[in-house]
Short mmCIF file of C-alpha atoms in Angstrom, two decimals:
data_model
loop_
_atom_site.label_atom_id
_atom_site.label_comp_id
_atom_site.label_asym_id
_atom_site.label_seq_id
_atom_site.Cartn_x
_atom_site.Cartn_y
_atom_site.Cartn_z
CA MET A 1 -13.44 12.24 -13.39
CA ARG A 2 -17.18 12.25 -12.79
CA ASN A 3 -17.60 11.27 -9.13
CA LEU A 4 -15.11 10.89 -6.31
CA VAL A 5 -16.69 8.52 -3.77
CA LEU A 6 -15.44 9.27 -0.26
CA VAL A 7 -15.54 6.11 1.86
CA LEU A 8 -15.46 6.76 5.59
CA GLY A 9 -13.84 4.28 7.95
CA ASP A 10 -17.17 2.96 9.22
CA GLN A 11 -18.72 2.55 5.74
CA LEU A 12 -16.79 -0.38 4.30
CA ASP A 13 -19.44 -1.83 2.00
CA SER A 14 -18.99 -1.81 -1.78
CA GLU A 15 -22.75 -2.30 -2.19
CA SER A 16 -23.69 0.78 -0.19
CA ALA A 17 -25.68 3.60 -1.76
CA ALA A 18 -22.44 5.57 -2.18
CA PHE A 19 -21.52 3.17 -5.00
CA ASP A 20 -24.89 3.17 -6.75
CA GLY A 21 -24.19 3.86 -10.42
CA PHE A 22 -20.42 3.64 -9.91
CA ASP A 23 -18.66 3.53 -13.28
CA PRO A 24 -14.99 2.47 -13.09
CA SER A 25 -14.27 4.34 -16.28
CA GLN A 26 -15.50 7.65 -14.86
CA ASP A 27 -15.47 7.39 -11.06
CA ALA A 28 -12.98 6.70 -8.29
CA ALA A 29 -13.05 5.93 -4.57
CA LEU A 30 -11.12 7.71 -1.82
CA LEU A 31 -10.29 6.52 1.69
CA ILE A 32 -8.54 8.80 4.19
CA GLU A 33 -6.62 7.96 7.34
CA ALA A 34 -6.86 11.22 9.27
CA ARG A 35 -4.87 11.81 12.43
CA GLU A 36 -7.55 14.15 13.73
CA GLU A 37 -10.09 11.31 13.59
CA ALA A 38 -7.67 9.13 15.59
CA THR A 39 -7.01 11.74 18.27
CA TYR A 40 -10.06 13.98 18.77
CA VAL A 41 -10.66 11.67 21.70
CA PRO A 42 -7.90 9.37 22.99
CA GLN A 43 -8.54 6.06 21.25
CA HIS A 44 -7.81 2.49 22.26
CA LYS A 45 -4.96 0.92 20.31
CA ILE A 46 -7.17 -2.00 19.28
CA ARG A 47 -9.78 0.42 17.95
CA LEU A 48 -7.14 2.23 15.89
CA VAL A 49 -5.78 -1.00 14.42
CA LEU A 50 -9.28 -2.24 13.63
CA PHE A 51 -10.25 0.88 11.70
CA PHE A 52 -6.99 1.35 9.81
CA SER A 53 -6.59 -2.33 8.96
CA ALA A 54 -10.20 -2.69 7.84
CA MET A 55 -9.85 0.41 5.67
CA ARG A 56 -6.66 -0.87 4.03
CA HIS A 57 -8.21 -4.27 3.37
CA PHE A 58 -11.26 -2.56 1.87
CA ARG A 59 -8.97 -0.56 -0.41
CA GLU A 60 -7.59 -3.85 -1.73
CA HIS A 61 -11.11 -5.21 -2.16
CA LEU A 62 -12.07 -2.22 -4.33
CA ARG A 63 -8.90 -2.45 -6.39
CA ALA A 64 -9.49 -6.18 -6.95
CA LYS A 65 -12.84 -5.21 -8.47
CA GLY A 66 -10.95 -3.03 -10.91
CA TRP A 67 -12.13 0.20 -9.31
CA ARG A 68 -9.73 3.12 -9.23
CA THR A 69 -9.08 3.79 -5.55
CA HIS A 70 -7.08 6.58 -3.93
CA TYR A 71 -5.84 6.13 -0.39
CA SER A 72 -4.39 8.69 2.00
CA ARG A 73 -2.18 6.94 4.53
CA LEU A 74 -1.60 8.32 7.99
CA ASP A 75 2.17 8.31 7.46
CA ASP A 76 2.02 9.98 4.04
CA PRO A 77 4.07 13.20 4.40
CA ASP A 78 1.50 15.06 2.30
CA ASN A 79 -1.40 14.04 4.57
CA LEU A 80 -2.86 17.22 6.06
CA GLY A 81 -4.18 15.38 9.12
CA SER A 82 -7.90 16.10 8.98
CA LEU A 83 -10.69 14.53 6.97
CA PRO A 84 -12.03 17.81 5.49
CA ASP A 85 -8.56 19.09 4.58
CA GLU A 86 -7.57 15.82 2.92
CA LEU A 87 -10.83 15.65 0.98
CA ARG A 88 -10.29 19.17 -0.33
CA ARG A 89 -6.67 18.32 -1.26
CA TYR A 90 -7.80 15.34 -3.32
CA TYR A 91 -10.70 17.31 -4.80
CA ASN A 92 -8.35 20.06 -5.96
CA ARG A 93 -5.92 17.50 -7.37
CA LEU A 94 -8.38 15.17 -9.13
CA LYS A 95 -10.99 17.80 -10.07
CA PRO A 96 -14.07 15.54 -10.06
CA GLN A 97 -17.43 16.92 -11.07
CA GLY A 98 -18.85 15.88 -7.69
CA VAL A 99 -18.15 14.12 -4.42
CA VAL A 100 -20.37 11.29 -3.22
CA VAL A 101 -20.46 10.09 0.38
CA LEU A 102 -22.75 7.88 2.40
CA ALA A 103 -24.50 9.72 5.24
CA PRO A 104 -21.92 9.74 8.08
CA GLY A 105 -22.59 8.11 11.43
CA ASP A 106 -21.30 11.17 13.30
CA TRP A 107 -23.01 14.57 13.25
CA ARG A 108 -19.60 16.23 13.73
CA VAL A 109 -18.25 14.62 10.54
CA GLN A 110 -21.37 15.43 8.54
CA ALA A 111 -21.17 19.07 9.61
CA ALA A 112 -17.45 19.26 8.75
CA LEU A 113 -17.96 17.81 5.26
CA SER A 114 -20.98 20.01 4.57
CA SER A 115 -19.02 23.11 5.54
CA LEU A 116 -16.50 22.54 2.70
CA GLN A 117 -18.96 23.89 0.12
CA LEU A 118 -18.03 21.19 -2.38
CA PRO A 119 -20.54 19.66 -4.81
CA LEU A 120 -21.40 17.02 -2.22
CA ASP A 121 -23.97 14.26 -2.74
CA ILE A 122 -24.77 12.78 0.70
CA ARG A 123 -26.70 9.56 0.15
CA PRO A 124 -28.94 7.77 2.68
CA ASP A 125 -27.44 4.80 4.50
CA ARG A 126 -29.82 1.99 3.56
CA SER A 127 -28.00 -0.53 5.76
CA PHE A 128 -30.34 0.63 8.52
CA LEU A 129 -33.73 -1.03 8.31
CA CYS A 130 -35.50 2.16 9.37
CA SER A 131 -34.45 5.30 7.53
CA ARG A 132 -33.97 8.60 9.34
CA GLU A 133 -37.05 10.00 7.60
CA THR A 134 -39.23 7.03 8.50
CA PHE A 135 -38.11 7.13 12.11
CA ALA A 136 -38.89 10.84 12.34
CA ALA A 137 -42.37 10.16 10.98
CA VAL A 138 -42.96 7.32 13.45
CA ALA A 139 -41.70 9.48 16.34
CA GLY A 140 -44.12 12.17 15.22
CA GLU A 141 -46.97 9.68 15.49
CA HIS A 142 -45.79 8.61 18.97
CA PRO A 143 -44.45 11.71 20.78
CA ASN A 144 -43.37 9.68 23.83
CA MET A 145 -42.34 6.58 21.92
CA VAL A 146 -40.63 3.83 23.88
CA MET A 147 -38.42 1.15 22.38
CA GLU A 148 -41.07 -1.58 22.77
CA THR A 149 -43.52 0.35 20.58
CA PHE A 150 -40.88 0.84 17.90
CA TYR A 151 -39.65 -2.76 18.13
CA ARG A 152 -43.13 -4.21 17.59
CA ARG A 153 -43.61 -1.98 14.58
CA MET A 154 -40.30 -3.15 13.11
CA ARG A 155 -41.20 -6.78 13.73
CA THR A 156 -44.53 -6.30 11.98
CA GLU A 157 -43.02 -4.45 9.01
CA THR A 158 -40.16 -6.91 8.44
CA GLY A 159 -42.04 -10.09 9.37
CA ALA A 160 -39.20 -11.13 11.68
CA LEU A 161 -40.44 -13.75 14.18
CA MET A 162 -44.02 -13.19 13.10
CA ASP A 163 -46.79 -15.65 12.29
CA GLY A 164 -49.11 -13.50 10.26
CA ASP A 165 -49.87 -10.48 12.40
CA GLN A 166 -48.98 -12.23 15.68
CA PRO A 167 -45.59 -12.66 17.31
CA ARG A 168 -44.17 -16.15 17.09
CA GLY A 169 -44.68 -18.05 20.31
CA GLY A 170 -47.45 -15.70 21.37
CA GLU A 171 -45.08 -13.19 23.04
CA TRP A 172 -43.36 -10.06 21.79
CA ASN A 173 -40.42 -10.55 24.13
CA PHE A 174 -39.01 -13.26 26.32
CA ASP A 175 -37.19 -11.11 28.87
CA LYS A 176 -38.42 -13.33 31.71
CA ASP A 177 -36.45 -16.21 30.17
CA ASN A 178 -33.44 -14.09 29.26
CA ARG A 179 -32.27 -12.66 32.59
CA LYS A 180 -30.73 -15.63 34.33
CA PRO A 181 -27.56 -15.47 36.40
CA PHE A 182 -24.93 -17.96 35.34
CA PRO A 183 -25.09 -21.10 37.55
CA ARG A 184 -22.37 -21.01 40.17
CA LYS A 185 -21.80 -24.70 39.60
CA GLY A 186 -22.45 -26.76 36.51
CA GLY A 187 -23.16 -23.98 34.03
CA PRO A 188 -23.03 -24.68 30.30
CA HIS A 189 -19.70 -24.60 28.46
CA ILE A 190 -18.85 -21.15 27.11
CA PRO A 191 -17.37 -21.63 23.62
CA PRO A 192 -14.62 -19.12 22.85
CA PRO A 193 -15.24 -16.81 19.90
CA CYS A 194 -13.32 -17.45 16.71
CA TYR A 195 -10.01 -15.64 16.44
CA PHE A 196 -8.37 -14.30 13.29
CA SER A 197 -4.60 -14.19 13.03
CA PRO A 198 -3.41 -10.85 11.65
CA ASP A 199 -1.97 -10.89 8.15
CA GLU A 200 1.01 -8.78 7.12
CA MET A 201 -1.19 -5.78 6.30
CA THR A 202 -2.66 -5.83 9.79
CA ARG A 203 0.74 -6.38 11.38
CA ALA A 204 2.03 -3.29 9.56
CA VAL A 205 -0.85 -1.29 11.02
CA MET A 206 -0.08 -2.69 14.48
CA ARG A 207 3.52 -1.48 14.16
CA LEU A 208 2.29 1.94 13.01
CA VAL A 209 -0.08 2.27 15.99
CA GLU A 210 2.53 1.16 18.50
CA GLN A 211 4.93 3.74 17.09
CA ASP A 212 2.66 6.71 16.42
CA PHE A 213 0.16 6.19 19.25
CA ALA A 214 2.40 4.78 21.96
CA HIS A 215 0.51 6.66 24.67
CA ALA A 216 -2.96 5.71 23.48
CA PRO A 217 -5.07 3.90 26.08
CA GLY A 218 -5.52 0.15 26.20
CA LYS A 219 -3.32 -2.76 25.26
CA LEU A 220 -2.77 -3.99 21.73
CA GLY A 221 -1.58 -7.50 22.60
CA GLY A 222 -2.58 -10.20 20.15
CA PHE A 223 -4.96 -8.45 17.75
CA ASP A 224 -7.39 -11.07 16.42
CA LEU A 225 -10.48 -9.26 15.08
CA PRO A 226 -12.15 -9.68 11.68
CA VAL A 227 -11.01 -6.89 9.36
CA THR A 228 -12.67 -8.02 6.12
CA ARG A 229 -16.19 -8.90 5.12
CA GLU A 230 -15.21 -12.53 4.59
CA LEU A 231 -13.85 -12.83 8.13
CA ALA A 232 -16.86 -11.01 9.55
CA LEU A 233 -19.17 -13.52 7.86
CA GLU A 234 -17.16 -16.32 9.50
CA ALA A 235 -17.66 -14.63 12.88
CA LEU A 236 -21.40 -14.38 12.23
CA GLU A 237 -21.68 -18.07 11.36
CA ASP A 238 -19.62 -19.00 14.43
CA PHE A 239 -21.95 -17.07 16.74
CA THR A 240 -25.22 -18.38 15.38
CA ALA A 241 -23.93 -21.96 15.33
CA ARG A 242 -22.11 -22.09 18.66
CA ARG A 243 -23.30 -19.35 21.06
CA LEU A 244 -26.72 -18.03 20.07
CA ALA A 245 -28.59 -20.87 21.79
CA GLN A 246 -27.22 -19.88 25.20
CA PHE A 247 -27.07 -16.14 24.49
CA GLY A 248 -30.67 -15.56 25.53
CA PRO A 249 -30.79 -16.89 29.09
CA TYR A 250 -27.32 -15.61 30.02
CA GLN A 251 -27.11 -12.33 28.11
CA ASP A 252 -27.19 -10.35 31.38
CA ALA A 253 -24.85 -12.65 33.34
CA MET A 254 -21.31 -11.73 34.37
CA VAL A 255 -18.62 -14.28 35.23
CA GLY A 256 -15.07 -13.52 36.30
CA GLY A 257 -12.57 -14.56 33.65
CA ALA A 258 -15.25 -14.84 30.93
CA PRO A 259 -15.32 -11.46 29.19
CA PHE A 260 -17.33 -12.59 26.16
CA MET A 261 -19.80 -15.09 27.65
CA PHE A 262 -22.20 -16.05 24.82
CA HIS A 263 -22.29 -12.61 23.17
CA SER A 264 -21.97 -12.25 19.43
CA LEU A 265 -19.05 -9.77 19.24
CA LEU A 266 -20.62 -8.59 15.97
CA SER A 267 -21.23 -4.96 16.87
CA ALA A 268 -17.87 -3.78 15.53
CA PRO A 269 -18.15 -5.42 12.08
CA LEU A 270 -21.79 -4.30 11.91
CA ASN A 271 -20.89 -0.72 12.75
CA LEU A 272 -18.07 -0.72 10.19
CA HIS A 273 -20.52 -2.05 7.56
CA LEU A 274 -18.53 -5.26 7.09
CA LEU A 275 -21.82 -6.96 7.93
CA ARG A 276 -25.34 -5.89 7.00
CA PRO A 277 -28.12 -5.96 9.62
CA ARG A 278 -30.51 -7.87 7.38
CA GLU A 279 -28.06 -10.73 6.86
CA VAL A 280 -27.30 -10.84 10.58
CA LEU A 281 -31.02 -11.11 11.32
CA ASP A 282 -31.50 -13.77 8.65
CA SER A 283 -28.65 -15.84 10.06
CA ALA A 284 -30.17 -15.73 13.55
CA LEU A 285 -33.64 -16.57 12.22
CA ARG A 286 -32.27 -19.64 10.42
CA ALA A 287 -30.33 -20.89 13.44
CA GLU A 288 -31.30 -23.94 15.45
CA ALA A 289 -31.72 -22.11 18.73
CA PRO A 290 -34.51 -21.59 21.29
CA LEU A 291 -37.06 -18.94 20.37
CA ALA A 292 -36.23 -16.92 23.51
CA SER A 293 -32.56 -16.70 22.53
CA VAL A 294 -33.34 -15.73 18.95
CA GLU A 295 -35.85 -13.11 20.06
CA GLY A 296 -33.37 -11.62 22.54
CA PHE A 297 -30.82 -11.20 19.76
CA VAL A 298 -33.36 -9.92 17.21
CA ARG A 299 -34.44 -7.32 19.77
CA GLN A 300 -30.89 -5.94 19.91
CA ILE A 301 -30.49 -5.70 16.14
CA LEU A 302 -33.98 -4.84 14.90
CA GLY A 303 -35.11 -2.98 18.00
CA TRP A 304 -32.46 -1.25 20.04
CA ARG A 305 -29.86 -0.60 17.32
CA GLU A 306 -32.41 0.99 14.98
CA PHE A 307 -34.08 2.86 17.86
CA VAL A 308 -30.95 4.67 19.05
CA HIS A 309 -29.86 5.44 15.48
CA GLY A 310 -33.21 7.07 14.80
CA PHE A 311 -33.19 9.18 17.96
CA TYR A 312 -29.60 10.29 17.42
CA TRP A 313 -30.41 11.88 14.06
CA LEU A 314 -33.78 13.14 15.21
CA LEU A 315 -32.33 15.08 18.16
CA MET A 316 -28.80 16.08 17.19
CA PRO A 317 -26.91 18.34 17.62
CA ASP A 318 -28.61 19.65 20.77
CA TYR A 319 -28.90 16.14 22.19
CA ALA A 320 -25.15 15.97 22.95
CA GLY A 321 -25.38 18.80 25.48
CA ARG A 322 -28.18 17.37 27.61
CA ASN A 323 -27.53 16.89 31.31
CA ALA A 324 -30.95 16.50 32.91
CA LEU A 325 -29.56 15.34 36.27
CA ASP A 326 -26.95 18.13 36.41
CA ALA A 327 -24.09 15.67 36.90
CA GLN A 328 -20.82 17.62 37.12
CA LEU A 329 -18.05 15.32 38.39
CA PRO A 330 -15.12 14.30 36.15
CA MET A 331 -14.50 10.74 34.98
CA PRO A 332 -12.37 8.96 37.60
CA ARG A 333 -8.85 7.98 36.58
CA PHE A 334 -9.40 4.32 37.37
CA TYR A 335 -11.75 4.00 34.40
CA TRP A 336 -8.62 4.19 32.26
CA THR A 337 -6.41 1.96 34.40
CA GLY A 338 -8.64 -0.52 36.21
CA GLU A 339 -6.90 0.35 39.49
CA THR A 340 -9.80 -0.09 41.88
CA ASP A 341 -10.58 -2.58 44.63
CA MET A 342 -14.20 -2.84 43.47
CA ARG A 343 -13.98 -6.22 41.79
CA CYS A 344 -16.85 -5.81 39.31
CA LEU A 345 -15.45 -2.50 38.05
CA SER A 346 -11.90 -3.83 37.96
CA GLU A 347 -13.03 -6.83 35.90
CA ALA A 348 -15.10 -4.79 33.42
CA ILE A 349 -12.40 -2.15 32.97
CA ARG A 350 -9.78 -4.87 32.47
CA HIS A 351 -11.93 -6.24 29.66
CA THR A 352 -11.96 -2.82 27.97
CA ILE A 353 -8.20 -2.40 28.40
CA GLU A 354 -7.37 -5.86 27.05
CA HIS A 355 -10.09 -6.26 24.39
CA ALA A 356 -11.59 -2.80 23.74
CA TYR A 357 -14.80 -4.58 24.65
CA ALA A 358 -17.21 -5.27 27.49
CA HIS A 359 -20.62 -6.81 27.00
CA HIS A 360 -23.80 -4.78 27.35
CA ILE A 361 -24.53 -5.49 31.03
CA GLU A 362 -20.99 -4.64 32.06
CA ARG A 363 -21.34 -1.39 30.12
CA LEU A 364 -24.79 -0.51 31.46
CA MET A 365 -25.01 -2.01 34.95
CA VAL A 366 -21.39 -1.78 36.09
CA LEU A 367 -19.43 0.88 34.18
CA GLY A 368 -22.38 3.09 33.31
CA LEU A 369 -24.21 2.54 36.58
CA PHE A 370 -21.27 3.60 38.72
CA ALA A 371 -20.72 6.78 36.69
CA LEU A 372 -24.44 7.59 36.99
CA LEU A 373 -24.55 7.02 40.74
CA LEU A 374 -21.35 8.98 41.22
CA GLY A 375 -22.63 11.93 39.18
CA VAL A 376 -20.10 12.06 36.31
CA ARG A 377 -20.69 14.56 33.51
CA PRO A 378 -22.62 12.53 30.92
CA TYR A 379 -20.69 13.76 27.89
CA ASP A 380 -17.47 12.70 29.65
CA VAL A 381 -18.92 9.20 29.95
CA HIS A 382 -19.67 9.26 26.23
CA ARG A 383 -16.14 10.42 25.38
CA TRP A 384 -14.67 7.63 27.50
CA HIS A 385 -16.93 5.14 25.72
CA MET A 386 -15.77 6.48 22.34
CA SER A 387 -12.17 6.14 23.49
CA MET A 388 -12.24 2.64 24.88
CA PHE A 389 -14.66 0.52 22.83
CA ARG A 390 -13.86 -0.85 19.40
CA ASP A 391 -17.51 -0.70 18.26
CA ALA A 392 -18.20 2.90 19.31
CA ILE A 393 -19.53 5.24 16.62
CA ASP A 394 -21.09 8.52 17.71
CA TRP A 395 -24.63 7.58 16.59
CA VAL A 396 -24.67 4.47 18.79
CA SER A 397 -22.50 5.62 21.68
CA LEU A 398 -24.21 8.90 22.47
CA PRO A 399 -27.81 7.64 22.96
CA ASN A 400 -26.55 4.56 24.81
CA THR A 401 -24.35 6.47 27.24
CA LEU A 402 -25.95 9.88 27.59
CA GLY A 403 -29.47 8.50 27.22
CA MET A 404 -29.87 4.93 28.44
CA SER A 405 -26.89 4.73 30.78
CA GLN A 406 -26.77 8.23 32.31
CA HIS A 407 -30.42 9.33 31.86
CA ALA A 408 -29.07 12.73 30.86
CA ASP A 409 -31.74 13.14 28.19
CA GLY A 410 -34.44 13.22 30.86
CA GLY A 411 -36.24 10.11 29.66
CA VAL A 412 -36.15 10.17 25.87
CA VAL A 413 -34.37 6.83 25.39
CA GLY A 414 -35.44 5.23 28.67
CA THR A 415 -38.37 6.12 30.92
CA LYS A 416 -36.38 5.56 34.12
CA PRO A 417 -32.73 5.63 35.12
CA TYR A 418 -31.08 2.22 35.26
CA VAL A 419 -30.08 2.42 38.92
CA ALA A 420 -29.45 -0.46 41.29
CA SER A 421 -27.45 -1.26 44.40
CA GLY A 422 -24.62 -3.74 44.69
CA ASN A 423 -27.23 -6.44 45.21
CA TYR A 424 -28.01 -6.46 41.48
CA ILE A 425 -24.37 -7.14 40.67
CA ASN A 426 -24.28 -9.83 43.36
CA LYS A 427 -27.31 -11.50 41.77
CA MET A 428 -26.01 -11.40 38.20
CA SER A 429 -22.31 -12.14 38.77
CA ASP A 430 -19.79 -13.99 40.89
CA HIS A 431 -17.83 -10.81 41.63
CA CYS A 432 -19.17 -9.91 45.06
CA ARG A 433 -18.14 -13.20 46.68
CA LYS A 434 -14.52 -12.34 45.85
CA CYS A 435 -14.71 -8.63 46.70
CA ARG A 436 -13.83 -6.92 49.96
CA TYR A 437 -17.08 -4.94 49.91
CA ASP A 438 -20.45 -6.17 51.15
CA PRO A 439 -23.24 -5.44 48.62
CA ASN A 440 -25.83 -5.49 51.43
CA LYS A 441 -24.22 -2.61 53.31
CA ALA A 442 -24.58 1.08 52.51
CA ASP A 443 -22.42 2.50 55.31
CA GLY A 444 -19.13 1.50 56.89
CA ASP A 445 -15.66 0.76 55.54
CA ASP A 446 -16.77 -2.54 54.00
CA ALA A 447 -19.99 -1.14 52.50
CA CYS A 448 -20.25 -1.55 48.73
CA PRO A 449 -19.74 1.85 47.06
CA PHE A 450 -22.50 0.96 44.59
CA THR A 451 -24.96 0.51 47.46
CA THR A 452 -23.86 3.70 49.23
CA LEU A 453 -24.11 5.77 46.07
CA TYR A 454 -27.40 4.13 45.09
CA TYR A 455 -29.19 5.42 48.19
CA ASP A 456 -27.46 8.75 47.83
CA PHE A 457 -28.75 8.94 44.24
CA LEU A 458 -32.31 8.16 45.31
CA ALA A 459 -32.12 10.81 48.02
CA ARG A 460 -30.70 13.49 45.71
CA HIS A 461 -33.20 12.87 42.94
CA LYS A 462 -36.27 12.04 44.99
CA PRO A 463 -38.25 15.06 43.72
CA ARG A 464 -37.73 13.91 40.13
CA PHE A 465 -38.23 10.14 40.43
CA ALA A 466 -40.32 9.35 43.50
CA ARG A 467 -43.52 9.49 41.44
CA ASN A 468 -42.11 7.45 38.56
CA LEU A 469 -44.25 4.28 38.61
CA ARG A 470 -41.35 2.14 37.44
CA MET A 471 -39.30 3.28 40.43
CA LYS A 472 -42.03 2.91 43.03
CA PRO A 473 -40.59 -0.33 44.55
CA GLN A 474 -37.18 1.30 44.90
CA TYR A 475 -38.57 4.30 46.73
CA LEU A 476 -40.72 2.13 48.98
CA ASN A 477 -37.54 0.42 50.09
CA PHE A 478 -35.74 3.75 50.38
CA GLU A 479 -38.44 5.08 52.72
CA ARG A 480 -37.68 2.30 55.21
CA LYS A 481 -34.37 3.94 56.10
CA ASP A 482 -34.45 6.38 58.99
CA ALA A 483 -33.02 9.88 58.89
CA ASP A 484 -29.84 9.03 60.82
CA GLU A 485 -29.00 6.15 58.50
CA LEU A 486 -29.59 8.28 55.43
CA GLN A 487 -27.42 11.04 56.84
CA ALA A 488 -24.57 8.58 57.42
CA ILE A 489 -24.97 7.24 53.89
CA ARG A 490 -24.86 10.75 52.43
CA ARG A 491 -21.67 11.53 54.37
CA ARG A 492 -19.97 8.40 53.08
CA ALA A 493 -21.18 9.15 49.55
CA ASP A 494 -19.61 12.61 49.73
CA ARG A 495 -16.30 11.08 50.84
CA LEU A 496 -16.41 8.56 48.02
CA LYS A 497 -17.06 11.25 45.42
CA ALA A 498 -14.13 13.33 46.67
CA GLU A 499 -11.75 10.36 46.81
CA LEU A 500 -12.72 8.74 43.54
CA THR A 501 -12.61 11.89 41.43
CA ALA A 502 -9.45 13.35 42.97
CA LYS A 503 -7.49 11.68 40.15
CA THR A 504 -8.89 11.96 36.65
CA PHE A 505 -7.38 11.32 33.20
CA LEU A 506 -3.87 9.89 32.96
#
C-alpha cells in the first residue's frame, strides 16, 4: 500500500485534498469510530447518530467508487477506543508507506495525530475560502481586524454580491433590514424544513447509540437529518427555494414553538463537509430572494464562518485558556435539563434537547448571554456547546462561545460584549408575555433575572467597559440608577448566582 487516507468524521468529501492523487490500485481509505471522540465531552444522542451514520454512509460512497475502504466500528471488539491508537493499529497491520489526512478541525486531534510520529501528510482543507496562511497574512496587515473588514475583503476577492468594485445595492450590509421581530399577528408562514426518514443503516446506528450511550444528554426521538451529500444538497435547495427570502428580516427573531424559523439548518452538513461553502454561496446567489436576505446569509458563510476559522488556527492552543473577565462559576444544571421558569431559556434549552439545535440568536442572546451575565467559566460554556449542538466542531464552537458569546478573549472576535437586559428578549420574541418575570424590573421577586444580572454585569465590569464607545449608551442608562437601587440589584444578583449554580451537571 502506498497511502492510507485517514478520513475524520467531519471530513466526508471524496473531492477533498486528502484524496488528491488517490489511486485505487495503491491507496486505501480509513474511517474510525472512536469511543474517546464520542465521550471526551458528553455528547447529544442526535450528534452521535449524525456523525456515525454520516461516516457509515460515506464508507459506502467510497466503496461504490471502487475505492478500498477500511472501517473501524465502535462495537468492533478489536477497536482500541481512541483515534490515535486505532490509526496506529491499522498502520501496523496494513504497513502503508504514508498516512494522508486533511487538516483536522480540532487542535486537540491535530496534536494527537502529530504525536504518533508516523509518516503523516497533513493537507490543507481547501473547502474554506480563506486558507489559514492567507488569514494569518491578512491579520498581520490588520492587527485589530474586525469581522466587517475581513468580510469586505472576502466579498471583493470572490466577487460575491459585487458590481465591479462596489457592493451590490450600494451597501456592504443590510443589518438595518435584517433585525425585525416577528409580527405578533399576521406574520408570514414559516415553512418547515425538509425531513429525511432514516434508512436501515441509520436505524442501526440509532439502536447502537441508545444502547451504548443511554445516559448521553438530549433526546434521540425521530432522527431526520441529512446524512449523505445527496440529502444535504436537497436540504440546501429546500432552504434557498422556501426560506431564504424571509431569512433576512427575521433571522434574529424568536417565536415560541418555532425552533427553526427561517434558518437554513445547513451548518451541520457544512461542518461535516457534506456540503461545500462555495456551492452553498452559489445557491443563495442564484435564488429569487431579496438582496437583504441574500446578503445576510452570505455574511454568515463568507464572513463569519471564515473569520472564526481563521482566528481559531491563528491563536490556538493558548486561545482556549482565555478568561478575560475572570468568570469562575460552573455551568448551571438546568442548561442540561431545561428545568427553569425563565421562559426564553426553557424554550431554547428544549430546542437543544429535542433537536441538538438552536438558532444563532438563541445561542448568542439567550443561552450565551445568560451564562455571560451570570459569570460562568467560558471554557465550560464551550464544552456545553460541544456537547449539545449537532453542528459543533472545535474550530467553530470555541471562537463563537469563548470569543463572541462570553468575551473571554478580551475583544479579539468582538469589540464589545454582547450584553443586554430582558428588554432585548422582549423586543425580539414572544417569550416575555408568557413568563412570570417582568423584563423591565431589575429587583424584586418578579424581576427578570436577565435584567438583574445585566446591571450587575455593568457594575462589576465598569472599569473595563465604561469607556468603550460601543457601550456608551448602556452606561449612560446605567448611571441613572442611584446607589441604593444598585445595591439592591447586586444583592439579588448574588442570590441568583448562588441559587442557579448550586446544582451543576447531572
